[in-house]
Structures are given as C-alpha cells and as structure tokens.
Coordinates of C-alpha atoms in Angstrom, one line a residue:
Chain L
M1 CA 24.5 91.0 78.1
K2 CA 27.3 89.6 80.2
I3 CA 30.8 88.6 78.9
A4 CA 33.2 86.7 81.1
I5 CA 36.9 87.0 80.9
I6 CA 38.8 84.1 82.5
Y7 CA 42.6 84.3 82.6
H8 CA 45.7 82.6 84.0
S9 CA 48.5 85.0 84.7
E10 CA 51.8 84.6 86.6
T11 CA 53.7 87.7 85.7
G12 CA 50.6 90.0 85.5
N13 CA 50.9 90.5 81.7
T14 CA 47.9 88.3 80.8
Q15 CA 45.9 89.9 83.5
K16 CA 46.6 93.3 82.1
V17 CA 45.4 92.2 78.6
A18 CA 42.3 90.8 80.3
N19 CA 41.5 94.3 81.5
L20 CA 41.9 95.6 78.0
I21 CA 39.5 93.0 76.7
A22 CA 37.0 94.2 79.4
K23 CA 37.5 97.8 78.3
G24 CA 36.9 96.8 74.7
V25 CA 33.8 94.8 75.1
E26 CA 32.2 97.5 77.3
K27 CA 32.4 99.9 74.5
I28 CA 29.3 98.2 73.2
E29 CA 26.1 99.4 74.8
G30 CA 24.5 97.0 77.2
V31 CA 27.6 94.8 77.7
E32 CA 28.8 94.0 81.1
A33 CA 32.3 92.5 81.5
K34 CA 33.9 90.7 84.4
C35 CA 37.6 89.6 84.6
M36 CA 38.4 86.6 86.8
S37 CA 41.5 84.6 87.4
I38 CA 41.2 80.8 87.1
D39 CA 41.9 80.7 90.8
N40 CA 38.8 82.6 91.7
V41 CA 36.0 82.4 89.1
D42 CA 32.5 83.8 89.5
K43 CA 30.5 80.8 88.4
E44 CA 27.1 82.5 88.3
F45 CA 28.4 85.3 86.1
I46 CA 29.9 82.7 83.7
E47 CA 26.7 80.8 83.5
D48 CA 24.8 84.0 82.6
A49 CA 27.4 85.1 80.1
K50 CA 26.8 84.8 76.3
A51 CA 30.5 84.8 75.6
V52 CA 33.6 83.8 77.5
F53 CA 37.1 84.9 76.7
F54 CA 40.0 82.8 77.9
G55 CA 43.5 84.4 78.3
T56 CA 46.7 82.5 78.7
P57 CA 50.5 83.1 78.7
T58 CA 52.4 81.0 76.2
Y59 CA 54.4 78.2 77.8
A60 CA 56.7 76.2 75.5
G61 CA 54.6 77.2 72.5
S62 CA 51.2 76.3 73.9
Y63 CA 48.9 77.5 76.6
S64 CA 49.8 77.0 80.2
W65 CA 49.2 73.7 82.0
Q66 CA 47.3 75.6 84.7
M67 CA 44.8 76.7 82.1
K68 CA 44.7 73.2 80.7
K69 CA 44.1 71.8 84.1
W70 CA 41.4 74.3 84.9
L71 CA 39.6 73.5 81.6
D72 CA 40.0 69.7 81.9
T73 CA 38.6 69.7 85.5
C74 CA 36.0 72.5 85.5
K75 CA 32.4 71.5 85.6
L76 CA 30.9 74.7 84.2
K77 CA 28.4 74.5 81.4
L78 CA 30.0 76.4 78.6
A79 CA 28.1 74.8 75.7
G80 CA 26.2 77.1 73.4
K81 CA 28.2 80.2 74.4
V82 CA 30.7 82.0 72.2
G83 CA 34.3 81.2 73.1
C84 CA 37.2 83.5 72.3
V85 CA 40.9 83.7 73.3
F86 CA 43.8 85.9 73.8
A87 CA 47.5 85.2 74.6
T88 CA 50.7 86.8 75.7
E89 CA 54.2 85.7 74.6
N90 CA 57.6 87.0 75.3
Y91 CA 58.7 87.6 71.7
L92 CA 57.6 87.2 68.1
G93 CA 57.4 83.6 67.2
G94 CA 57.0 82.6 70.8
G95 CA 54.0 80.4 69.9
A96 CA 51.1 82.5 70.9
D97 CA 49.1 81.7 67.7
N98 CA 49.5 78.0 68.5
A99 CA 48.6 78.5 72.1
E100 CA 45.4 80.2 71.0
L101 CA 44.5 77.5 68.5
A102 CA 45.1 74.8 71.0
L103 CA 43.0 76.6 73.6
L104 CA 40.2 77.1 71.0
S105 CA 40.3 73.3 70.3
E106 CA 39.5 72.7 73.9
L107 CA 36.6 75.1 73.8
L108 CA 35.2 73.2 70.8
V109 CA 35.1 70.1 72.8
K110 CA 33.1 72.0 75.5
G111 CA 30.5 72.7 72.8
M112 CA 31.2 76.4 72.4
F113 CA 30.8 78.5 69.2
V114 CA 34.4 79.5 68.7
Y115 CA 35.0 82.9 67.3
S116 CA 37.9 85.3 66.4
V117 CA 36.4 87.9 64.0
G118 CA 39.4 86.9 61.7
S119 CA 39.7 89.1 58.7
S120 CA 35.9 89.6 58.3
E121 CA 35.8 93.2 59.6
G122 CA 38.9 94.6 57.8
K123 CA 42.1 95.6 59.4
P124 CA 43.4 95.0 61.9
Y125 CA 42.9 91.3 61.4
T126 CA 42.8 89.0 64.4
H127 CA 43.5 85.5 63.2
F128 CA 42.8 83.3 66.2
G129 CA 42.6 85.9 69.0
A130 CA 44.4 88.9 70.4
V131 CA 48.2 88.6 70.9
C132 CA 50.5 90.8 72.9
I133 CA 54.2 90.6 73.4
K134 CA 54.5 90.8 77.2
D135 CA 51.7 93.2 78.1
G136 CA 51.7 94.8 74.7
D137 CA 53.0 97.9 73.1
E138 CA 50.6 100.7 72.2
D139 CA 49.7 99.3 68.8
Q140 CA 49.0 95.8 70.3
K141 CA 46.9 97.2 73.1
K142 CA 44.8 99.1 70.6
R143 CA 44.3 95.9 68.6
V144 CA 43.2 94.1 71.7
E145 CA 40.5 96.6 72.4
I146 CA 39.3 96.6 68.8
F147 CA 39.2 92.8 68.8
A148 CA 37.2 92.8 72.0
E149 CA 34.8 95.4 70.8
R150 CA 34.1 93.6 67.5
V151 CA 33.5 90.4 69.3
A152 CA 31.0 92.0 71.7
K153 CA 29.2 93.7 68.8
N154 CA 28.8 90.5 66.8
V155 CA 27.9 88.3 69.8
K156 CA 25.2 90.8 70.7
K157 CA 23.9 90.6 67.1
L158 CA 24.1 86.8 67.1
F159 CA 21.9 86.5 70.2
N160 CA 19.6 89.4 69.3
E161 CA 20.4 91.1 72.6
Chain P
M1 CA 16.9 77.2 57.3
K2 CA 19.5 76.3 54.7
I3 CA 22.7 74.4 55.5
A4 CA 25.4 74.1 52.8
I5 CA 27.8 71.1 52.6
I6 CA 31.0 71.8 50.6
Y7 CA 33.4 69.0 50.0
H8 CA 36.5 68.0 48.0
S9 CA 36.6 64.4 47.1
E10 CA 38.9 62.4 44.8
T11 CA 38.0 58.8 45.6
G12 CA 34.3 59.5 46.4
N13 CA 34.7 58.7 50.1
T14 CA 34.4 62.3 51.3
Q15 CA 31.4 62.8 48.9
K16 CA 29.6 59.8 50.5
V17 CA 30.2 61.3 54.0
A18 CA 28.8 64.6 52.7
N19 CA 25.6 62.8 51.8
L20 CA 25.4 61.4 55.3
I21 CA 25.8 64.9 56.7
A22 CA 22.9 66.1 54.5
K23 CA 20.8 63.1 55.7
G24 CA 21.6 64.0 59.3
V25 CA 20.8 67.7 59.2
E26 CA 17.5 67.1 57.3
K27 CA 16.3 65.1 60.3
I28 CA 15.6 68.5 61.9
E29 CA 12.3 70.0 60.7
G30 CA 12.7 73.0 58.5
V31 CA 16.3 72.3 57.5
E32 CA 17.2 72.1 53.8
A33 CA 20.7 70.8 52.9
K34 CA 22.6 70.9 49.7
C35 CA 25.9 69.1 49.0
M36 CA 28.3 70.6 46.5
S37 CA 31.8 69.9 45.3
I38 CA 34.4 72.7 45.5
D39 CA 34.4 72.5 41.7
N40 CA 30.8 73.5 41.4
V41 CA 29.4 75.5 44.3
D42 CA 25.9 77.1 44.5
K43 CA 26.9 80.6 45.7
E44 CA 23.4 81.7 46.3
F45 CA 22.6 78.7 48.5
I46 CA 25.8 79.3 50.5
E47 CA 25.0 83.0 51.0
D48 CA 21.5 82.1 52.3
A49 CA 22.8 79.3 54.6
K50 CA 23.1 79.7 58.3
A51 CA 25.7 77.0 58.6
V52 CA 28.3 75.5 56.2
F53 CA 30.0 72.2 56.6
F54 CA 33.4 71.6 54.9
G55 CA 34.5 68.1 54.1
T56 CA 38.0 67.0 53.1
P57 CA 40.1 64.0 52.7
T58 CA 43.3 63.8 54.8
Y59 CA 46.5 64.4 52.7
A60 CA 49.8 64.0 54.6
G61 CA 48.1 64.6 57.9
S62 CA 46.2 67.8 57.0
Y63 CA 43.4 68.8 54.7
S64 CA 43.8 68.7 50.9
W65 CA 45.6 71.5 49.1
Q66 CA 42.6 71.7 46.8
M67 CA 40.4 72.6 49.7
K68 CA 43.1 75.0 51.0
K69 CA 43.3 76.7 47.5
W70 CA 39.5 76.9 47.3
L71 CA 39.3 78.6 50.7
D72 CA 42.3 80.9 50.1
T73 CA 40.8 82.2 46.8
C74 CA 37.0 82.1 47.3
K75 CA 35.3 85.4 47.6
L76 CA 32.2 84.2 49.4
K77 CA 31.0 85.9 52.5
L78 CA 31.1 83.3 55.2
A79 CA 31.4 85.6 58.2
G80 CA 28.7 85.3 60.8
K81 CA 27.7 81.8 59.7
V82 CA 28.4 78.6 61.7
G83 CA 31.3 76.6 60.3
C84 CA 31.7 72.8 60.8
V85 CA 33.9 70.2 59.4
F86 CA 34.2 66.5 58.5
A87 CA 37.1 64.5 57.2
T88 CA 38.0 61.1 55.9
E89 CA 41.3 59.3 56.4
N90 CA 42.6 55.9 55.3
Y91 CA 43.4 54.5 58.8
L92 CA 43.4 55.3 62.4
G93 CA 46.0 57.9 63.2
G94 CA 46.0 59.2 59.6
G95 CA 45.7 62.7 60.7
A96 CA 42.0 63.5 60.3
D97 CA 41.7 65.2 63.7
N98 CA 44.6 67.5 62.6
A99 CA 43.1 68.1 59.2
E100 CA 39.9 69.1 60.8
L101 CA 41.5 71.5 63.3
A102 CA 43.6 73.1 60.5
L103 CA 40.5 73.5 58.4
L104 CA 38.6 75.0 61.3
S105 CA 41.4 77.5 61.8
E106 CA 40.9 78.8 58.3
L107 CA 37.1 79.2 59.0
L108 CA 38.0 81.3 62.0
V109 CA 39.9 83.7 59.8
K110 CA 36.8 83.9 57.6
G111 CA 34.9 85.2 60.6
M112 CA 32.8 82.1 61.1
F113 CA 31.4 80.8 64.4
V114 CA 33.2 77.4 64.5
Y115 CA 31.3 74.6 66.1
S116 CA 31.7 70.8 66.6
V117 CA 29.2 69.9 69.4
G118 CA 32.1 68.3 71.2
S119 CA 31.2 66.4 74.3
S120 CA 28.3 68.7 75.2
E121 CA 25.5 66.4 74.2
G122 CA 26.8 63.2 75.6
K123 CA 28.1 60.2 73.7
P124 CA 29.0 59.8 70.9
Y125 CA 31.4 62.8 71.3
T126 CA 32.6 64.6 68.2
H127 CA 35.8 66.4 69.1
F128 CA 36.4 68.6 66.1
G129 CA 34.1 67.1 63.5
A130 CA 32.9 63.8 62.1
V131 CA 35.7 61.4 61.1
C132 CA 35.4 58.3 58.8
I133 CA 38.0 55.8 57.9
K134 CA 37.6 55.6 54.1
D135 CA 33.8 56.1 53.7
G136 CA 33.1 54.8 57.2
D137 CA 31.9 51.6 58.8
E138 CA 28.4 51.3 60.2
D139 CA 29.3 52.8 63.5
Q140 CA 31.1 55.7 61.9
K141 CA 28.3 56.4 59.5
K142 CA 25.8 56.5 62.4
R143 CA 28.1 59.0 64.3
V144 CA 28.2 61.2 61.2
E145 CA 24.4 61.5 61.1
I146 CA 24.1 62.1 64.8
F147 CA 26.8 64.8 64.6
A148 CA 25.0 66.5 61.7
E149 CA 21.6 66.3 63.3
R150 CA 22.9 67.8 66.6
V151 CA 24.6 70.6 64.7
A152 CA 21.4 71.4 62.8
K153 CA 19.4 71.4 66.0
N154 CA 21.7 73.7 67.8
V155 CA 22.2 76.1 64.9
K156 CA 18.5 76.4 64.5
K157 CA 18.2 77.2 68.2
L158 CA 21.1 79.7 67.9
F159 CA 19.4 81.7 65.1
N160 CA 15.9 81.3 66.5
E161 CA 14.8 79.7 63.3
Chain A
M1 CA 71.6 52.3 72.7
K2 CA 69.1 53.4 75.3
I3 CA 65.5 54.5 74.4
A4 CA 63.3 55.9 77.2
I5 CA 59.5 55.7 77.2
I6 CA 57.8 58.2 79.4
Y7 CA 54.1 58.1 79.9
H8 CA 51.1 59.4 81.8
S9 CA 48.3 56.9 82.4
E10 CA 45.3 57.0 84.6
T11 CA 43.3 54.1 83.3
G12 CA 46.3 51.9 82.4
N13 CA 45.7 52.1 78.7
T14 CA 48.6 54.4 77.8
Q15 CA 50.9 52.3 80.1
K16 CA 50.0 49.2 78.2
V17 CA 50.8 50.9 74.9
A18 CA 54.1 52.0 76.4
N19 CA 54.9 48.4 77.0
L20 CA 54.3 47.6 73.4
I21 CA 56.6 50.5 72.4
A22 CA 59.3 48.9 74.5
K23 CA 58.7 45.5 72.9
G24 CA 58.9 47.1 69.5
V25 CA 62.1 49.0 70.0
E26 CA 63.9 46.0 71.6
K27 CA 63.4 44.0 68.4
I28 CA 66.4 46.0 67.1
E29 CA 69.7 44.5 68.3
G30 CA 71.5 46.5 70.9
V31 CA 68.5 48.6 71.9
E32 CA 67.6 48.8 75.6
A33 CA 64.2 50.2 76.5
K34 CA 62.8 51.4 79.8
C35 CA 59.2 52.5 80.5
M36 CA 58.6 55.0 83.2
S37 CA 55.6 57.0 84.5
I38 CA 55.9 60.8 84.7
D39 CA 55.5 60.2 88.5
N40 CA 58.7 58.2 88.7
V41 CA 61.3 58.8 86.0
D42 CA 64.8 57.4 85.8
K43 CA 66.7 60.6 85.1
E44 CA 70.0 58.9 84.4
F45 CA 68.5 56.5 81.9
I46 CA 66.8 59.5 80.1
E47 CA 70.1 61.4 80.0
D48 CA 71.8 58.4 78.4
A49 CA 69.0 57.8 75.9
K50 CA 69.3 58.7 72.2
A51 CA 65.5 58.8 71.8
V52 CA 62.6 59.4 74.1
F53 CA 59.0 58.4 73.5
F54 CA 56.3 60.3 75.2
G55 CA 52.9 58.7 75.7
T56 CA 49.7 60.4 76.7
P57 CA 45.9 59.8 77.0
T58 CA 43.8 62.3 75.0
Y59 CA 42.0 64.8 77.2
A60 CA 39.5 67.1 75.5
G61 CA 41.3 66.7 72.2
S62 CA 44.8 67.3 73.4
Y63 CA 47.4 65.7 75.7
S64 CA 46.8 65.5 79.4
W65 CA 47.5 68.5 81.6
Q66 CA 49.6 66.2 83.8
M67 CA 51.9 65.5 80.9
K68 CA 51.9 69.3 80.0
K69 CA 52.8 70.1 83.6
W70 CA 55.6 67.6 83.7
L71 CA 57.1 68.9 80.5
D72 CA 56.7 72.5 81.4
T73 CA 58.5 72.0 84.8
C74 CA 61.0 69.2 84.1
K75 CA 64.6 70.2 84.1
L76 CA 66.0 67.3 82.1
K77 CA 68.2 68.0 79.1
L78 CA 66.3 66.6 76.1
A79 CA 68.0 68.7 73.4
G80 CA 69.7 66.8 70.6
K81 CA 67.8 63.6 71.3
V82 CA 65.1 62.2 69.0
G83 CA 61.6 62.7 70.3
C84 CA 58.6 60.5 69.4
V85 CA 55.0 60.2 70.7
F86 CA 52.1 57.9 71.1
A87 CA 48.6 58.5 72.3
T88 CA 45.4 56.7 73.3
E89 CA 41.9 58.0 72.8
N90 CA 38.5 56.5 73.5
Y91 CA 37.1 56.5 70.0
L92 CA 37.9 57.5 66.4
G93 CA 38.0 61.3 66.1
G94 CA 38.8 61.6 69.8
G95 CA 41.6 64.0 69.1
A96 CA 44.7 61.7 69.4
D97 CA 46.3 63.1 66.3
N98 CA 46.0 66.6 67.6
A99 CA 47.2 65.5 71.1
E100 CA 50.3 64.0 69.4
L101 CA 51.1 67.1 67.3
A102 CA 50.6 69.4 70.3
L103 CA 53.0 67.2 72.3
L104 CA 55.5 67.1 69.5
S105 CA 55.4 70.9 69.4
E106 CA 56.5 71.0 73.0
L107 CA 59.4 68.6 72.2
L108 CA 60.5 71.0 69.5
V109 CA 60.8 73.8 72.0
K110 CA 63.0 71.4 74.1
G111 CA 65.4 71.2 71.1
M112 CA 64.6 67.6 70.2
F113 CA 64.7 66.1 66.7
V114 CA 61.1 65.2 66.4
Y115 CA 60.3 62.0 64.4
S116 CA 57.4 59.8 63.4
V117 CA 58.6 57.7 60.5
G118 CA 55.5 59.0 58.6
S119 CA 54.9 57.3 55.3
S120 CA 58.6 56.9 54.6
E121 CA 58.7 53.1 55.1
G122 CA 55.5 52.1 53.4
K123 CA 52.4 50.8 55.1
P124 CA 51.4 50.9 57.9
Y125 CA 51.9 54.7 57.9
T126 CA 52.3 56.5 61.3
H127 CA 51.5 60.1 60.7
F128 CA 52.5 61.8 64.0
G129 CA 52.9 58.8 66.3
A130 CA 51.2 55.5 67.3
V131 CA 47.5 55.8 68.1
C132 CA 45.3 53.2 70.0
I133 CA 41.7 53.3 70.8
K134 CA 41.7 52.5 74.5
D135 CA 44.6 50.0 74.8
G136 CA 44.3 49.0 71.1
D137 CA 42.8 46.1 69.1
E138 CA 45.1 43.5 67.6
D139 CA 45.7 45.6 64.4
Q140 CA 46.5 48.7 66.4
K141 CA 48.8 46.9 68.7
K142 CA 50.7 45.4 65.8
R143 CA 51.1 48.9 64.3
V144 CA 52.5 50.2 67.6
E145 CA 55.2 47.6 67.6
I146 CA 56.1 48.2 63.9
F147 CA 56.2 52.0 64.6
A148 CA 58.5 51.5 67.6
E149 CA 60.8 49.1 65.7
R150 CA 61.1 51.4 62.8
V151 CA 62.0 54.4 65.0
A152 CA 64.6 52.3 66.8
K153 CA 66.1 51.2 63.5
N154 CA 66.4 54.7 62.1
V155 CA 67.6 56.3 65.3
K156 CA 70.4 53.7 65.5
K157 CA 71.3 54.5 61.9
L158 CA 71.2 58.3 62.6
F159 CA 73.6 58.0 65.5
N160 CA 75.8 55.3 63.9
E161 CA 75.3 53.1 67.0
Chain M
M1 CA 77.6 69.5 54.0
K2 CA 74.7 70.8 51.8
I3 CA 71.6 72.5 53.2
A4 CA 68.7 73.2 50.9
I5 CA 66.3 76.1 51.3
I6 CA 63.0 75.8 49.5
Y7 CA 60.5 78.6 49.6
H8 CA 57.3 79.9 48.2
S9 CA 57.1 83.7 47.8
E10 CA 54.6 86.0 46.1
T11 CA 55.6 89.4 47.4
G12 CA 59.4 88.6 47.7
N13 CA 59.3 88.8 51.6
T14 CA 59.7 85.0 52.1
Q15 CA 62.4 84.9 49.4
K16 CA 64.4 87.6 51.3
V17 CA 64.2 85.6 54.5
A18 CA 65.4 82.5 52.6
N19 CA 68.5 84.5 51.7
L20 CA 69.1 85.3 55.4
I21 CA 68.7 81.6 56.2
A22 CA 71.4 80.8 53.6
K23 CA 73.7 83.5 55.1
G24 CA 73.2 82.1 58.6
V25 CA 73.9 78.5 57.8
E26 CA 77.0 79.3 55.8
K27 CA 78.5 80.9 58.9
I28 CA 79.3 77.3 59.8
E29 CA 82.4 76.0 58.2
G30 CA 81.9 73.4 55.4
V31 CA 78.2 74.2 54.9
E32 CA 77.0 75.0 51.5
A33 CA 73.5 76.5 51.1
K34 CA 71.2 76.9 48.1
C35 CA 67.9 78.8 47.9
M36 CA 65.3 77.7 45.5
S37 CA 61.7 78.6 44.8
I38 CA 59.1 75.7 44.7
D39 CA 58.8 76.6 41.0
N40 CA 62.3 75.7 40.2
V41 CA 64.0 73.3 42.6
D42 CA 67.4 71.7 42.2
K43 CA 66.5 68.0 42.9
E44 CA 70.1 66.8 43.0
F45 CA 71.1 69.4 45.6
I46 CA 68.1 68.5 47.7
E47 CA 68.9 64.8 47.5
D48 CA 72.5 65.4 48.7
A49 CA 71.4 67.8 51.5
K50 CA 71.4 66.8 55.1
A51 CA 68.9 69.4 56.1
V52 CA 66.1 71.2 54.2
F53 CA 64.5 74.4 55.3
F54 CA 61.0 75.2 54.0
G55 CA 59.8 78.8 53.9
T56 CA 56.2 80.0 53.4
P57 CA 54.1 83.1 53.7
T58 CA 51.1 82.9 56.0
Y59 CA 47.8 82.6 54.2
A60 CA 44.7 82.7 56.4
G61 CA 46.6 81.5 59.4
S62 CA 48.4 78.6 57.8
Y63 CA 51.0 78.0 55.1
S64 CA 50.2 78.7 51.5
W65 CA 48.2 76.3 49.3
Q66 CA 51.0 76.5 46.8
M67 CA 53.5 75.1 49.3
K68 CA 50.9 72.5 50.4
K69 CA 50.4 71.5 46.7
W70 CA 54.2 71.2 46.2
L71 CA 54.7 69.0 49.2
D72 CA 51.6 66.8 48.5
T73 CA 52.8 66.2 45.0
C74 CA 56.6 66.2 45.1
K75 CA 58.3 62.9 44.7
L76 CA 61.6 63.8 46.4
K77 CA 63.0 61.5 49.0
L78 CA 63.1 63.7 52.1
A79 CA 63.1 60.9 54.7
G80 CA 66.0 60.8 57.1
K81 CA 67.0 64.5 56.5
V82 CA 66.5 67.2 59.1
G83 CA 63.5 69.4 58.3
C84 CA 63.2 73.1 59.5
V85 CA 60.8 75.9 58.7
F86 CA 60.5 79.7 58.5
A87 CA 57.5 81.9 57.8
T88 CA 56.5 85.5 57.1
E89 CA 53.3 87.1 58.2
N90 CA 51.9 90.6 57.8
Y91 CA 51.4 91.4 61.6
L92 CA 51.8 89.9 65.0
G93 CA 49.1 87.2 65.5
G94 CA 48.9 86.6 61.8
G95 CA 49.2 82.9 62.3
A96 CA 52.9 82.3 61.4
D97 CA 53.5 80.0 64.4
N98 CA 50.5 77.9 63.2
A99 CA 51.7 78.0 59.6
E100 CA 55.0 76.7 60.8
L101 CA 53.6 73.9 62.9
A102 CA 51.3 72.8 60.1
L103 CA 54.2 72.7 57.7
L104 CA 56.3 70.8 60.2
S105 CA 53.5 68.2 60.5
E106 CA 53.7 67.6 56.8
L107 CA 57.5 67.1 57.1
L108 CA 56.9 64.5 59.8
V109 CA 54.8 62.5 57.4
K110 CA 57.7 62.7 54.9
G111 CA 59.8 60.9 57.5
M112 CA 62.0 63.9 58.3
F113 CA 63.7 64.6 61.6
V114 CA 61.9 67.9 62.4
Y115 CA 64.0 70.5 64.3
S116 CA 63.7 74.1 65.5
V117 CA 66.4 74.5 68.1
G118 CA 63.7 75.8 70.5
S119 CA 64.9 77.1 73.7
S120 CA 67.8 74.7 74.0
E121 CA 70.6 77.2 73.1
G122 CA 69.4 80.1 75.2
K123 CA 68.0 83.4 73.9
P124 CA 66.8 84.2 71.3
Y125 CA 64.5 81.2 71.4
T126 CA 63.0 79.9 68.2
H127 CA 59.9 78.0 69.0
F128 CA 58.9 76.3 65.7
G129 CA 61.0 78.2 63.2
A130 CA 62.1 81.7 62.3
V131 CA 59.3 84.3 62.0
C132 CA 59.4 87.7 60.3
I133 CA 56.7 90.3 60.0
K134 CA 56.9 91.1 56.2
D135 CA 60.6 90.8 55.5
G136 CA 61.6 91.4 59.0
D137 CA 62.9 94.4 61.1
E138 CA 66.6 94.4 62.1
D139 CA 66.0 92.4 65.3
Q140 CA 63.9 89.7 63.4
K141 CA 66.5 89.5 60.7
K142 CA 69.2 88.9 63.2
R143 CA 67.2 86.2 64.8
V144 CA 66.7 84.5 61.5
E145 CA 70.5 84.3 61.0
I146 CA 71.1 83.0 64.5
F147 CA 68.4 80.4 64.1
A148 CA 69.9 79.2 60.8
E149 CA 73.5 79.1 62.2
R150 CA 72.4 77.1 65.2
V151 CA 70.5 74.6 63.0
A152 CA 73.6 74.2 60.7
K153 CA 75.9 73.7 63.7
N154 CA 73.7 71.0 65.3
V155 CA 72.9 69.2 62.1
K156 CA 76.6 69.0 61.3
K157 CA 77.2 67.5 64.8
L158 CA 74.3 65.1 64.4
F159 CA 75.6 63.7 61.1
N160 CA 79.3 63.9 62.3
E161 CA 80.1 66.0 59.2

C-alpha cells in the first residue's frame, strides 16, 4: 500500500518532518512511503496512494500560500483517499493547529476522507495532525512517528490491504 | 449498512433537515438510516453504524453548545467510522460553514474519517456539509438529499458493503 | 476619515461587492473610501486609513491563494487599524464564512482590531463579514451596504473622528 | 481604565493563566484588572471595562462547552469593547490555537473589536492569544504577561485613556 507525503518547505524544517512521517508509516508492513516537494510531485505515485499526507509551515497563523496555490491549481484526483496533515511553527501558539485545520478543510473539498487519529488510540493524542516547533525536539519527533504509524495501520485496515 | 443521524434542534429546523438526510441516504440500496436527537440516542444503532451524520443549528457563528456538550461528554466509540455534518442558519453568512468545520474538527479528535464529498462528484458541491437557511428552500432541500445520497454511496464503497 | 477597500477578483464579482462597500461607508459623513485591487494598491491611502476592508472570492472553502500571497508578502503597516472582510461564493455552503474567518485570522496576526458588527446592531446580522452569492441578489447587496455603513459609523466613533 | 478577565477553569490551570494576564495588564499605569470565573461574574465591572479577556481550556480541539454556553446565553453588552483570548492545552498540538480562533469568532458576533497584538510588536509573537501547556512553563508564563501588557498599552492608546 502506497502513502504519499507532499510538503512545502522553505527552511527545511517541514521537509525533515516529512521524512519522519515516512519513517513512521513504513513501520507498518507492506506500506511504501514517498516524500515529495510541491515543486516536484510524482503524480503516478499519488494516484496509486491510499493516503496522502500534506505538510506545511505556518505562515501568519495558517498554511503557506504556496501550499494553498498548489492545492487550488492541482488537477490530481484525490477523492476517496485518506487525507492527513502535519505542520511546523516557530513557537507555541504560532498557529499550527489552525494551519492544519485550514488545510484539512481544503482536503474535504477535494473529496478526501480526512483523518487525524485524534484521541482514539490513547496518548499521545494528535488533534488535527502532527505539530513540530521548528523541526521538533525529541519528544515531538517521537510523536510524529507514532502519529504516522497509527495512520498507516488504520488506513490499511480501512482499505483491507 | 447502518447510518446514524444525530441532531440538536430547538426550533425543529435542524430536525427537518435530519429527515431529509435520512431520505437521501436510504436511496442507496441496503442502507438503513435512523434519526435521533442528542437527548435520546440509540447507542446500539450508532455502534453498528458505518457513518454518522451530526446536525446542528448555528449559534453565534458556530455549532450549539448543547451539541458541543453532548460530544465532549459522550462515551460512544466513534473512531473508525465516517463522520459528516449538516447545519441550519437563519440567513446567508450566518456562520453555518464555520459551525460545520468546527463540528468536523471535534469529529477528527474522536478518530472519525471526516467526509463531505466536496466538489468531487460535480455540482452541486457540498464544501463541508449540507447547509439550509431555516429548514431550507426547495433547492436547498434537494441539495441535502443529493449530499446524503452521495455520502451513502461512497461510504458503502469504502467499506465494501 | 479614510477607509481602504482591498480586494482580489477574477470574475469581477468581488470587485462589484467592493464598490458596494465603498458606497455603504461613504453614507457616513466625513468618510472617504477607495477601492483597490491587490495588483495595484495605493499604499499612502492605506497608511492613512483608520479601517481596511479585505474582499476575496471563496476558493475551495477558503480565501484565494492570491489574497493569501499578498497578505503574507505585503510590507504595509496595518497594526492598530480596524480590519474587516467580505467574501463572495458561488452557492450557499460554498465556504464564504470560513474564508472570512481565515482571512480575519491573518489580520489578527498583522495586529489589526478585527471587527464585523456581528449581531450588535440588530438585524440584518453580519457574523464575520458581508457575504454575496456571486455578485449578490438585491437583498444581499442591501446587506453589504448596511454592514459597511455600520462599520464606518462605529470606526468613526472608536477613533473620535 | 478597567480590563475584565473572564475564564472557565476545571483543573485550575486556566485560572492561573488568568492571574498572569491580570499581572501583565496592570503593568500599564492606570489599568485596573479583575479576574472572574464564568460562574461568578462582576457584571458592573465588565460593563465599565474597555477590554475583556476570555480564557478557556481546550476540550477536543476547541473551547469548552461551558464557555460556549456562557457566551451563548449571557446578556451582557460587549459590543464596542476590545476582545482578547487565552487558552490552555495539555500538549503541543492540542488545539489551543483553534480554541482561541473559535472563541474569537464568537466575540466578533457580539460586536467586539477582536485583538491579539499578533506579530506587530516584534517577538514574542502572539498569533491569536496567549497559549500555555497546562499552567505554562517559565517561558510561556513570561509570554502571557508580555501579551497582556501589550494589549493593555494598545487598548489604552486606542481609547485615549
């Protein structure tokens, strides 16, 4: 089962978190992950994927305009796939939760099944998606991997793969 | 396949829209719907359901505190189910879109796969969920049924039922 | 007292609503309005303005990436001014409420005093800002003007102008 | 100039942050603060206040239903005052940013001038309002006070007090 990870990153922080997401989902047997920048996506991989993660920095309390532009203008068929998010911010209260929810709202419009695990698997909870301050401290990095692994496990179950 | 429809309604408007949702989902063969007020839910039906719709009036630009209280305190296992929403408002710009998105954010925390069809099946689009002004004019009512029918069709496909 | 109206418009709908906002605010004595596209803003006018309206179409349930890009990259000092919004959408439930709230959240980060009148002056209420379906029917157009006039009246009072 | 601080707190965390807000705003000469729980508000003080802070814990990624109930049913005249928020959450990504934005959206409907300082006064930035994990570490507590002090300074300037 393929899982695509699409990110926008200027400083490299969000890209690093994307790599942790890949590491986390590949802990589940049979899952193949691929990270790709919005500047260079692998369309075929995305089309085959059962789930797609979207990662963004937080700009002024929401997701970046580059990610918004990419989503508004991309012609990829995302409907019917599971959509998940992660975000980086520079400090607590920097708006990452809101960036994630805004990004998820765009995925809903694409017809995706939007998913975050939430509090359903016990602690650590992931309310809307993984969050890191800059590229994350050790605890945050660990949470990213746990989040990604749980998503992969449940998406696999959902699609009987 | 069972689909539960849970609503909070003071004036009766949201209850009427709940009935339209039920009518819409039952257009799909093999789907059984049940409407229930937050004051009197059928727990067993909800547990068996593959999808749950939540309907709310718009209070001050968001969903009602009664619905929020019910969700914050309910002990039902909703994780792994598909979650959808609908809302009523008293006039255009009354905040129903925001009420829906706020409600969906709570469903994410519950571990649901949140879904709205969006623009993925052509017009009429349903961005976050069905919206009616009061109990809906003819056009709005028709959209509610189309939305519900599409959700049921795609949830059935998702779960191979 | 100057009030600036900044909009992004592709089809012309949002531009038409911007003109109604200008008409509404100029009903208050001593208020001078100026409409400007994000492609060609009058920086001096904006700097002198006590309030700035931002108008956007709804793209995929939020404000346009062009408006987001403009806000993320503009260097204008907006802090301490009152910030208001308006949005167009193509149909009820098209996400304009959410587009407005997302836009307001960006204005908060700029240090603006964000304002919508809300329900504080009786009907018609304006929850987050004026909303029109396409360029608005007669009722919606009237609401836009009332909203704009009320904002101008209260901003004038706030700044003792 | 009076500034009211209204909070809902179950564990005591949000109450502690309310006290820090009071400490911060009183650093500005001539500012009198008063903290009050939603269960026991001083209506006269609120009516005289130029600004009101609202503090909430984060419940399932949004503000508490108790605060929502209080706001939906309170009859206090808040229009024309400045409205600000703060929130506590149990861990990073717990939804406090979203709780704050949702709370601010309700204040807009009340006719308040919603304000967060944002990035307008340099670091530390406060995107939508102060955020603490539980009752805050030293750095978070310091940010709360700086946020409160900046709000008081700018509200005083706004109202020429």
